[in-house]
Amino acid sequence: MLQYPDAKAVVRALEPDEPVTLLRPHAASRAARFFTQKFPGKAMYAVKANPSPDLIRILWDAGVTHYDVASIAEVRMVRDTLPEATLCFMHPVKTKRAVREAYFEHGVKTYSLDTLDELAKIVEATTDESGKAASDLNLLVRLRVSSEHSELSLAAKFGVDLVDAAPLLQATRQHCDALGICFHVGSQAMTPFAYVQALERVRAAIVEAAVTVDIIDVGGGFPSIYPDLDPPALEDYFQLIHQHFEALPISYSAELWAEPGRALCAEYSSIIVKVEKRRGDELYINDGAYGALFDAAHVAWRFPVAALEDDLRNPLAEFSFYGPTCDDADFMKGPFMLPEDIQAGDYIEIGMLGAYGAAMKTSFNGFGASEAVQVADEPMHSLYRGDRPDPRSSDNVVSLR
Ligand SMILES: *Cc1c(COP(=O)(O)O)cnc(C)c1O
């Protein structure tokens, strides 16, 4: 892969007509080392945030041994990429065939579930031809928790309600080697108290069910950093999670797990886009809602931007973007702050796209091709560089919308 010092060098060398993805392996590696060294338990990577095999190898080399996968295609891809990794199939609704292949062909022992039907499905799919049930399963019951502190909710679709959790935990206990409880507080959780609240619900479920619990999995939701979304230090999350985990009524050897997606890969990539047309404060660029900017369009996420021309003058002004497809929905409201005299032909870097950027790209309308190159400079923001001002001392603006 071609390597450049930074985005401006890429523009000078390539003058690209298509978007270019800029990869920063050093940033992903640094995030992974932070989690493997500081999270007080096991941090597995949630593959859906960015399923690039290159990234997965970078995380493995930095010490991430466990991977949260959600589909049989993810199981196969991670197994092909990392033959020795431990895979955990954490989608609470799977097909029987997927579980059977995962268990018997790829050695996957860990599954999540949120209904008795799913439990029966997993038990049946992991029973061998002689009728012998699996004795080595780790089964995690997904508990529904609040997403009120997160920018993207994951509270509606999955998770058993607390009132129904006890019979499911008791039934699951009968079929597993290790019993766990997992949850997801929603993506980009802007305060560690989201996890504290969820762990209180876990406590209530354990007390009610009176079962021995071996694994507590606090899921994903660990934040990255974006305009207007400057979270507290991740150490604060880890410390509060550890403290509340330790206080749970669980077996003394119980394990703490987490499933960070965004926090491990957001800093891994950015893109260079070209302005094709300007209409007032709207810039028509060559990537958008059906490309790497899905979240910018569909949930009005504000990614950081920087103009890559040297001859533009400040001050900055507010712009919105149209993507390249012939669809009104290919619109990103922003506002994105760029020099007020930016015009057609100029290039922009859009940062912090390693999570849920590349992963969402389509080729709708013939767009979506992009070259990837490696750059050596820093991502536009970092949670891991150690030079952030203490966000607790500033106003912590929590809401986007
Ligand atoms: C999406 C997802 C994650 C990762 O969430 P982030 O907010 O990116 O950290 C982890 N676990 C499960 C089950 C998920 O669906």
Tab-separated table of C-alpha atoms and ligand atoms in Angstrom:
chain	number	residue	atom	x	y	z
A	1	MET	CA	0.000	0.000	0.000
A	2	LEU	CA	1.230	3.502	-0.831
A	3	GLN	CA	2.401	5.572	2.123
A	4	TYR	CA	2.343	9.343	2.572
A	5	PRO	CA	3.112	11.751	5.409
A	6	ASP	CA	-0.414	13.207	5.489
A	7	ALA	CA	-3.574	14.103	3.546
A	8	LYS	CA	-2.037	17.124	1.789
A	9	ALA	CA	0.780	14.970	0.429
A	10	VAL	CA	-1.821	12.532	-0.918
A	11	VAL	CA	-3.677	15.342	-2.710
A	12	ARG	CA	-0.450	16.686	-4.225
A	13	ALA	CA	0.599	13.239	-5.430
A	14	LEU	CA	-2.714	11.886	-6.700
A	15	GLU	CA	-5.106	14.810	-7.326
A	16	PRO	CA	-7.783	12.153	-6.867
A	17	ASP	CA	-11.161	12.289	-8.598
A	18	GLU	CA	-12.535	9.541	-6.313
A	19	PRO	CA	-12.569	9.591	-2.511
A	20	VAL	CA	-9.372	8.273	-0.917
A	21	THR	CA	-9.379	6.394	2.385
A	22	LEU	CA	-6.470	7.288	4.671
A	23	LEU	CA	-5.450	4.506	7.040
A	24	ARG	CA	-3.567	5.079	10.301
A	25	PRO	CA	-2.465	1.691	11.621
A	26	HIS	CA	-0.486	3.353	14.427
A	27	ALA	CA	-3.690	4.915	15.808
A	28	ALA	CA	-5.618	1.618	15.840
A	29	SER	CA	-2.672	-0.107	17.447
A	30	ARG	CA	-2.466	2.550	20.151
A	31	ALA	CA	-6.188	2.230	20.928
A	32	ALA	CA	-5.890	-1.551	21.171
A	33	ARG	CA	-2.910	-1.349	23.513
A	34	PHE	CA	-4.824	1.115	25.682
A	35	PHE	CA	-7.717	-1.326	26.096
A	36	THR	CA	-5.558	-4.435	26.546
A	37	GLN	CA	-3.438	-2.674	29.162
A	38	LYS	CA	-6.037	-0.620	31.011
A	39	PHE	CA	-9.432	-2.276	30.773
A	40	PRO	CA	-9.732	-4.347	33.978
A	41	GLY	CA	-10.919	-7.463	32.169
A	42	LYS	CA	-11.040	-8.843	28.653
A	43	ALA	CA	-11.662	-6.392	25.806
A	44	MET	CA	-12.935	-8.077	22.646
A	45	TYR	CA	-13.279	-6.182	19.385
A	46	ALA	CA	-16.830	-5.778	17.979
A	47	VAL	CA	-16.087	-6.579	14.350
A	48	LYS	CA	-19.126	-4.839	12.853
A	49	ALA	CA	-17.644	-1.411	13.626
A	50	ASN	CA	-15.015	-2.025	10.916
A	51	PRO	CA	-14.576	-5.521	9.478
A	52	SER	CA	-11.337	-4.842	7.592
A	53	PRO	CA	-8.984	-7.859	7.794
A	54	ASP	CA	-6.012	-5.447	7.850
A	55	LEU	CA	-7.437	-3.744	10.923
A	56	ILE	CA	-8.201	-7.056	12.600
A	57	ARG	CA	-4.579	-8.131	12.154
A	58	ILE	CA	-3.383	-4.812	13.622
A	59	LEU	CA	-5.597	-5.316	16.689
A	60	TRP	CA	-4.387	-8.902	17.102
A	61	ASP	CA	-0.749	-7.770	16.943
A	62	ALA	CA	-1.543	-5.210	19.649
A	63	GLY	CA	-2.918	-7.900	21.965
A	64	VAL	CA	-6.652	-8.199	21.167
A	65	THR	CA	-7.349	-11.949	21.258
A	66	HIS	CA	-11.182	-12.033	21.370
A	67	TYR	CA	-13.594	-10.902	18.650
A	68	ASP	CA	-17.322	-10.208	18.897
A	69	VAL	CA	-18.944	-11.421	15.685
A	70	ALA	CA	-22.604	-11.187	14.701
A	71	SER	CA	-23.045	-13.201	11.506
A	72	ILE	CA	-21.649	-16.376	10.003
A	73	ALA	CA	-19.844	-14.270	7.382
A	74	GLU	CA	-18.038	-12.401	10.184
A	75	VAL	CA	-17.219	-15.717	11.866
A	76	ARG	CA	-15.642	-17.058	8.639
A	77	MET	CA	-13.784	-13.839	7.888
A	78	VAL	CA	-12.203	-13.513	11.354
A	79	ARG	CA	-11.399	-17.235	11.452
A	80	ASP	CA	-9.684	-17.005	8.043
A	81	THR	CA	-7.767	-13.908	9.115
A	82	LEU	CA	-6.840	-15.047	12.636
A	83	PRO	CA	-6.881	-18.841	13.006
A	84	GLU	CA	-6.090	-18.631	16.731
A	85	ALA	CA	-8.506	-15.890	17.805
A	86	THR	CA	-11.375	-16.583	20.193
A	87	LEU	CA	-14.703	-15.739	18.574
A	88	CYS	CA	-17.860	-14.860	20.478
A	89	PHE	CA	-21.141	-14.925	18.562
A	90	MET	CA	-22.953	-12.048	20.266
A	91	HIS	CA	-25.990	-11.468	18.044
A	92	PRO	CA	-29.000	-12.592	20.093
A	93	VAL	CA	-30.867	-13.866	16.992
A	94	LYS	CA	-28.961	-16.413	14.912
A	95	THR	CA	-29.899	-19.172	12.510
A	96	LYS	CA	-29.498	-22.767	13.599
A	97	ARG	CA	-27.243	-23.431	10.626
A	98	ALA	CA	-25.002	-20.496	11.548
A	99	VAL	CA	-24.631	-21.737	15.139
A	100	ARG	CA	-23.935	-25.290	13.961
A	101	GLU	CA	-21.199	-24.153	11.562
A	102	ALA	CA	-19.735	-21.747	14.126
A	103	TYR	CA	-19.572	-24.419	16.843
A	104	PHE	CA	-18.500	-27.484	14.880
A	105	GLU	CA	-16.346	-25.911	12.153
A	106	HIS	CA	-14.923	-22.763	13.755
A	107	GLY	CA	-14.746	-23.702	17.437
A	108	VAL	CA	-17.048	-20.917	18.651
A	109	LYS	CA	-18.149	-21.627	22.251
A	110	THR	CA	-19.640	-18.305	23.288
A	111	TYR	CA	-23.152	-17.164	22.324
A	112	SER	CA	-25.610	-14.550	23.489
A	113	LEU	CA	-29.379	-14.940	23.644
A	114	ASP	CA	-32.415	-13.074	24.927
A	115	THR	CA	-35.244	-15.647	24.648
A	116	LEU	CA	-35.965	-19.264	25.573
A	117	ASP	CA	-36.439	-19.968	21.849
A	118	GLU	CA	-32.896	-18.851	21.090
A	119	LEU	CA	-31.605	-20.966	23.988
A	120	ALA	CA	-33.342	-24.040	22.561
A	121	LYS	CA	-31.924	-23.233	19.115
A	122	ILE	CA	-28.344	-22.964	20.424
A	123	VAL	CA	-28.654	-26.163	22.462
A	124	GLU	CA	-30.030	-28.097	19.493
A	125	ALA	CA	-27.494	-26.726	17.013
A	126	THR	CA	-24.541	-27.628	19.268
A	127	THR	CA	-25.732	-31.187	20.023
A	128	ASP	CA	-23.645	-33.746	18.110
A	129	GLU	CA	-24.870	-36.537	15.840
A	130	SER	CA	-24.895	-39.084	18.658
A	131	GLY	CA	-27.251	-36.832	20.611
A	132	LYS	CA	-24.669	-35.603	23.109
A	133	ALA	CA	-25.224	-32.007	24.156
A	134	ALA	CA	-22.299	-29.572	24.222
A	135	SER	CA	-20.737	-29.245	27.670
A	136	ASP	CA	-18.401	-26.360	26.932
A	137	LEU	CA	-20.747	-23.462	26.098
A	138	ASN	CA	-20.457	-19.950	27.478
A	139	LEU	CA	-23.979	-18.547	27.246
A	140	LEU	CA	-24.632	-14.880	27.899
A	141	VAL	CA	-28.134	-13.583	28.490
A	142	ARG	CA	-28.556	-10.133	26.925
A	143	LEU	CA	-30.355	-7.808	29.305
A	144	ARG	CA	-32.201	-4.785	27.990
A	145	VAL	CA	-30.784	-1.582	29.474
A	146	SER	CA	-31.350	2.104	28.946
A	147	SER	CA	-29.637	4.003	26.103
A	148	GLU	CA	-30.431	7.401	27.604
A	149	HIS	CA	-26.762	8.431	27.929
A	150	SER	CA	-25.759	7.372	24.417
A	151	GLU	CA	-25.914	9.055	21.039
A	152	LEU	CA	-27.216	5.951	19.238
A	153	SER	CA	-29.789	3.762	20.970
A	154	LEU	CA	-29.489	-0.005	21.126
A	155	ALA	CA	-32.290	-0.358	23.662
A	156	ALA	CA	-35.276	-1.130	21.465
A	157	LYS	CA	-34.325	-4.199	19.525
A	158	PHE	CA	-32.527	-6.673	21.769
A	159	GLY	CA	-32.402	-7.711	25.388
A	160	VAL	CA	-34.702	-9.454	27.836
A	161	ASP	CA	-36.588	-7.157	30.185
A	162	LEU	CA	-35.582	-7.317	33.816
A	163	VAL	CA	-38.994	-8.746	34.792
A	164	ASP	CA	-38.488	-11.716	32.447
A	165	ALA	CA	-34.791	-12.243	33.097
A	166	ALA	CA	-34.917	-14.670	36.068
A	167	PRO	CA	-36.536	-17.666	34.332
A	168	LEU	CA	-34.278	-17.185	31.284
A	169	LEU	CA	-31.134	-17.047	33.442
A	170	GLN	CA	-32.232	-20.154	35.357
A	171	ALA	CA	-32.998	-22.102	32.181
A	172	THR	CA	-29.723	-21.001	30.540
A	173	ARG	CA	-27.733	-22.074	33.615
A	174	GLN	CA	-28.821	-25.679	32.903
A	175	HIS	CA	-27.153	-25.721	29.479
A	176	CYS	CA	-23.823	-23.981	29.859
A	177	ASP	CA	-20.410	-24.337	31.351
A	178	ALA	CA	-20.179	-20.604	32.101
A	179	LEU	CA	-23.217	-18.328	32.483
A	180	GLY	CA	-22.900	-14.668	31.630
A	181	ILE	CA	-24.975	-11.525	31.482
A	182	CYS	CA	-24.319	-8.989	28.735
A	183	PHE	CA	-25.845	-5.676	27.716
A	184	HIS	CA	-25.223	-2.725	25.424
A	185	VAL	CA	-25.726	0.799	26.729
A	186	GLY	CA	-25.943	2.246	23.192
A	187	SER	CA	-23.150	3.609	21.032
A	188	GLN	CA	-21.067	6.655	21.994
A	189	ALA	CA	-22.034	6.592	25.694
A	190	MET	CA	-21.168	10.070	26.910
A	191	THR	CA	-20.889	9.201	30.617
A	192	PRO	CA	-19.598	6.175	32.554
A	193	PHE	CA	-22.781	6.266	34.614
A	194	ALA	CA	-24.517	4.540	31.680
A	195	TYR	CA	-22.563	1.417	32.699
A	196	VAL	CA	-23.164	1.967	36.406
A	197	GLN	CA	-26.921	2.088	35.786
A	198	ALA	CA	-26.796	-1.020	33.616
A	199	LEU	CA	-24.754	-2.906	36.238
A	200	GLU	CA	-27.395	-2.038	38.837
A	201	ARG	CA	-29.928	-3.749	36.585
A	202	VAL	CA	-27.586	-6.732	36.291
A	203	ARG	CA	-27.452	-6.906	40.069
A	204	ALA	CA	-31.250	-6.967	40.299
A	205	ALA	CA	-31.433	-9.749	37.709
A	206	ILE	CA	-28.865	-11.889	39.542
A	207	VAL	CA	-30.568	-11.423	42.911
A	208	GLU	CA	-33.971	-12.265	41.465
A	209	ALA	CA	-32.746	-15.363	39.591
A	210	ALA	CA	-30.459	-16.602	42.397
A	211	VAL	CA	-28.046	-18.220	39.928
A	212	THR	CA	-24.257	-18.317	39.858
A	213	VAL	CA	-22.958	-15.914	37.211
A	214	ASP	CA	-19.453	-16.366	35.796
A	215	ILE	CA	-19.165	-13.592	33.201
A	216	ILE	CA	-20.278	-9.970	33.165
A	217	ASP	CA	-19.983	-8.437	29.696
A	218	VAL	CA	-20.527	-4.688	29.627
A	219	GLY	CA	-20.750	-4.620	25.820
A	220	GLY	CA	-19.709	-1.732	23.607
A	221	GLY	CA	-20.598	1.941	23.742
A	222	PHE	CA	-17.167	3.285	24.707
A	223	PRO	CA	-16.963	6.690	23.045
A	224	SER	CA	-14.641	8.278	20.584
A	225	ILE	CA	-14.275	12.031	20.144
A	226	TYR	CA	-16.110	14.220	17.610
A	227	PRO	CA	-17.124	17.891	17.336
A	228	ASP	CA	-19.437	18.596	20.308
A	229	LEU	CA	-18.941	15.056	21.635
A	230	ASP	CA	-15.967	15.251	23.967
A	231	PRO	CA	-16.372	12.462	26.521
A	232	PRO	CA	-14.731	11.986	29.912
A	233	ALA	CA	-11.467	10.007	30.021
A	234	LEU	CA	-11.858	6.278	29.286
A	235	GLU	CA	-9.985	5.556	32.520
A	236	ASP	CA	-13.026	6.941	34.354
A	237	TYR	CA	-15.261	4.435	32.566
A	238	PHE	CA	-12.906	1.580	33.385
A	239	GLN	CA	-12.590	2.552	37.018
A	240	LEU	CA	-16.342	2.851	37.638
A	241	ILE	CA	-17.098	-0.354	35.721
A	242	HIS	CA	-14.500	-2.239	37.744
A	243	GLN	CA	-15.756	-0.883	41.041
A	244	HIS	CA	-19.385	-1.812	40.321
A	245	PHE	CA	-18.426	-5.199	38.831
A	246	GLU	CA	-16.504	-6.069	42.002
A	247	ALA	CA	-19.537	-5.294	44.123
A	248	LEU	CA	-21.863	-7.696	42.258
A	249	PRO	CA	-23.055	-10.935	43.888
A	250	ILE	CA	-21.133	-13.176	41.453
A	251	SER	CA	-18.691	-16.065	41.750
A	252	TYR	CA	-15.298	-14.951	43.089
A	253	SER	CA	-13.618	-16.058	39.850
A	254	ALA	CA	-16.136	-14.245	37.614
A	255	GLU	CA	-14.714	-12.545	34.533
A	256	LEU	CA	-15.335	-9.010	33.275
A	257	TRP	CA	-15.620	-8.601	29.506
A	258	ALA	CA	-16.274	-5.650	27.180
A	259	GLU	CA	-16.993	-5.397	23.438
A	260	PRO	CA	-15.608	-2.048	22.240
A	261	GLY	CA	-16.152	-1.338	18.552
A	262	ARG	CA	-16.066	2.402	17.889
A	263	ALA	CA	-13.416	3.182	20.533
A	264	LEU	CA	-10.928	0.759	18.973
A	265	CYS	CA	-11.270	1.844	15.351
A	266	ALA	CA	-12.670	5.400	15.038
A	267	GLU	CA	-9.165	6.864	14.792
A	268	TYR	CA	-8.037	4.262	12.232
A	269	SER	CA	-9.228	6.089	9.111
A	270	SER	CA	-10.378	9.301	7.490
A	271	ILE	CA	-11.230	10.151	3.890
A	272	ILE	CA	-10.266	12.777	1.351
A	273	VAL	CA	-13.206	14.049	-0.686
A	274	LYS	CA	-13.302	16.535	-3.551
A	275	VAL	CA	-15.748	19.407	-3.830
A	276	GLU	CA	-17.487	19.032	-7.208
A	277	LYS	CA	-19.833	22.012	-6.938
A	278	ARG	CA	-20.745	24.768	-4.521
A	279	ARG	CA	-24.268	26.194	-4.148
A	280	GLY	CA	-24.302	28.814	-1.406
A	281	ASP	CA	-23.395	27.052	1.826
A	282	GLU	CA	-23.922	23.597	0.309
A	283	LEU	CA	-20.930	21.646	-0.998
A	284	TYR	CA	-21.456	18.779	-3.435
A	285	ILE	CA	-18.756	16.239	-2.555
A	286	ASN	CA	-17.876	12.819	-3.957
A	287	ASP	CA	-18.754	10.676	-0.936
A	288	GLY	CA	-21.966	10.583	1.072
A	289	ALA	CA	-24.893	8.772	2.625
A	290	TYR	CA	-24.363	5.601	0.601
A	291	GLY	CA	-20.614	5.724	1.063
A	292	ALA	CA	-18.492	6.247	4.151
A	293	LEU	CA	-20.740	9.061	5.461
A	294	PHE	CA	-23.849	7.018	6.325
A	295	ASP	CA	-23.959	8.323	9.909
A	296	ALA	CA	-23.413	11.925	8.799
A	297	ALA	CA	-26.574	11.639	6.689
A	298	HIS	CA	-28.816	9.298	8.631
A	299	VAL	CA	-28.185	10.404	12.216
A	300	ALA	CA	-26.689	13.834	11.465
A	301	TRP	CA	-23.341	12.848	12.983
A	302	ARG	CA	-20.834	15.693	12.825
A	303	PHE	CA	-17.433	14.431	11.774
A	304	PRO	CA	-14.442	16.793	11.989
A	305	VAL	CA	-13.330	18.308	8.673
A	306	ALA	CA	-10.283	20.176	7.381
A	307	ALA	CA	-9.710	21.905	4.052
A	308	LEU	CA	-6.581	20.652	2.322
A	309	GLU	CA	-5.784	23.784	0.257
A	310	ASP	CA	-3.149	26.226	1.446
A	311	ASP	CA	-4.574	29.286	-0.332
A	312	LEU	CA	-7.943	29.440	1.468
A	313	ARG	CA	-8.507	32.118	4.042
A	314	ASN	CA	-10.310	31.902	7.301
A	315	PRO	CA	-12.753	32.664	8.823
A	316	LEU	CA	-14.544	29.374	8.895
A	317	ALA	CA	-18.178	29.186	7.868
A	318	GLU	CA	-20.867	26.546	8.266
A	319	PHE	CA	-21.446	24.179	5.341
A	320	SER	CA	-23.680	21.209	4.646
A	321	PHE	CA	-22.799	18.475	2.141
A	322	TYR	CA	-24.547	16.674	-0.689
A	323	GLY	CA	-23.122	13.269	-1.657
A	324	PRO	CA	-22.623	12.072	-5.253
A	325	THR	CA	-25.773	9.969	-5.837
A	326	CYS	CA	-28.909	11.336	-7.511
A	327	ASP	CA	-30.920	11.138	-4.312
A	328	ASP	CA	-32.106	14.011	-2.103
A	329	ALA	CA	-31.498	11.797	0.941
A	330	ASP	CA	-27.789	11.884	0.113
A	331	PHE	CA	-27.488	14.979	2.303
A	332	MET	CA	-25.378	15.687	5.362
A	333	LYS	CA	-26.631	18.569	7.395
A	334	GLY	CA	-23.523	19.183	9.506
A	335	PRO	CA	-22.757	21.966	10.073
A	336	PHE	CA	-19.211	21.326	8.877
A	337	MET	CA	-16.814	24.200	9.535
A	338	LEU	CA	-14.657	25.112	6.515
A	339	PRO	CA	-12.987	28.240	5.103
A	340	GLU	CA	-15.688	30.498	3.689
A	341	ASP	CA	-14.036	30.715	0.260
A	342	ILE	CA	-13.858	26.973	-0.363
A	343	GLN	CA	-14.952	26.110	-3.897
A	344	ALA	CA	-15.320	23.408	-6.541
A	345	GLY	CA	-12.048	21.569	-7.137
A	346	ASP	CA	-10.882	21.893	-3.514
A	347	TYR	CA	-10.224	18.866	-1.313
A	348	ILE	CA	-11.427	18.180	2.231
A	349	GLU	CA	-10.327	15.606	4.787
A	350	ILE	CA	-13.174	14.168	6.858
A	351	GLY	CA	-11.841	12.616	10.047
A	352	MET	CA	-12.700	9.913	12.577
A	353	LEU	CA	-14.308	7.585	10.034
A	354	GLY	CA	-12.709	4.326	11.111
A	355	ALA	CA	-15.852	3.230	12.949
A	356	TYR	CA	-19.102	2.767	11.020
A	357	GLY	CA	-17.675	4.615	7.969
A	358	ALA	CA	-15.921	2.104	5.728
A	359	ALA	CA	-18.228	-0.592	7.132
A	360	MET	CA	-21.357	1.038	5.706
A	361	LYS	CA	-20.225	1.760	2.145
A	362	THR	CA	-22.366	0.663	-0.805
A	363	SER	CA	-21.891	0.981	-4.559
A	364	PHE	CA	-25.333	2.564	-5.090
A	365	ASN	CA	-25.575	4.576	-8.320
A	366	GLY	CA	-22.090	3.485	-9.376
A	367	PHE	CA	-20.291	5.403	-6.645
A	368	GLY	CA	-18.305	3.990	-3.738
A	369	ALA	CA	-14.983	3.098	-5.353
A	370	SER	CA	-12.106	4.441	-3.339
A	371	GLU	CA	-8.428	3.838	-3.070
A	372	ALA	CA	-6.813	3.309	0.332
A	373	VAL	CA	-3.392	4.655	1.270
A	374	GLN	CA	-1.488	4.779	4.524
A	375	VAL	CA	-0.599	8.042	6.262
A	376	ALA	CA	1.771	8.666	9.146
A	377	ASP	CA	0.238	11.738	10.768
A	378	GLU	CA	-2.108	11.866	13.756
A	379	PRO	CA	-5.887	11.473	13.479
A	380	MET	CA	-7.795	14.769	13.795
A	381	HIS	CA	-8.692	13.870	17.380
A	382	SER	CA	-7.428	11.209	19.718
A	383	LEU	CA	-8.520	9.788	23.024
A	384	TYR	CA	-5.202	8.043	23.391
A	385	ARG	CA	-2.464	10.600	22.762
A	386	GLY	CA	-2.324	11.670	26.375
A	387	ASP	CA	-2.513	15.387	25.575
A	388	ARG	CA	-6.232	16.030	25.922
A	389	PRO	CA	-7.327	18.794	28.243
A	390	ASP	CA	-9.377	17.353	31.072
A	391	PRO	CA	-12.902	17.428	29.652
A	392	ARG	CA	-14.366	17.413	33.146
A	393	SER	CA	-13.148	20.968	33.544
A	394	SER	CA	-15.048	22.169	30.488
A	395	ASP	CA	-18.706	22.110	29.596
A	396	ASN	CA	-19.504	18.662	28.426
A	397	VAL	CA	-22.014	19.122	25.633
A	398	VAL	CA	-23.789	15.818	25.339
A	399	SER	CA	-26.353	16.221	22.629
A	400	LEU	CA	-26.091	16.312	18.864
A	401	ARG	CA	-29.656	16.710	17.859
B	1	LIG	C1	-22.453	-2.767	17.846
B	1	LIG	C2	-22.125	-3.657	18.996
B	1	LIG	C3	-20.960	-3.457	19.753
B	1	LIG	C4	-20.010	-2.307	19.520
B	1	LIG	O1	-20.593	-1.110	19.908
B	1	LIG	P1	-19.741	0.275	19.933
B	1	LIG	O2	-20.736	1.281	20.354
B	1	LIG	O3	-19.207	0.462	18.579
B	1	LIG	O4	-18.649	0.090	20.944
B	1	LIG	C5	-20.679	-4.336	20.791
B	1	LIG	N1	-21.514	-5.355	21.064
B	1	LIG	C6	-22.643	-5.592	20.362
B	1	LIG	C7	-23.488	-6.753	20.729
B	1	LIG	C8	-22.984	-4.750	19.320
B	1	LIG	O5	-24.117	-4.959	18.630
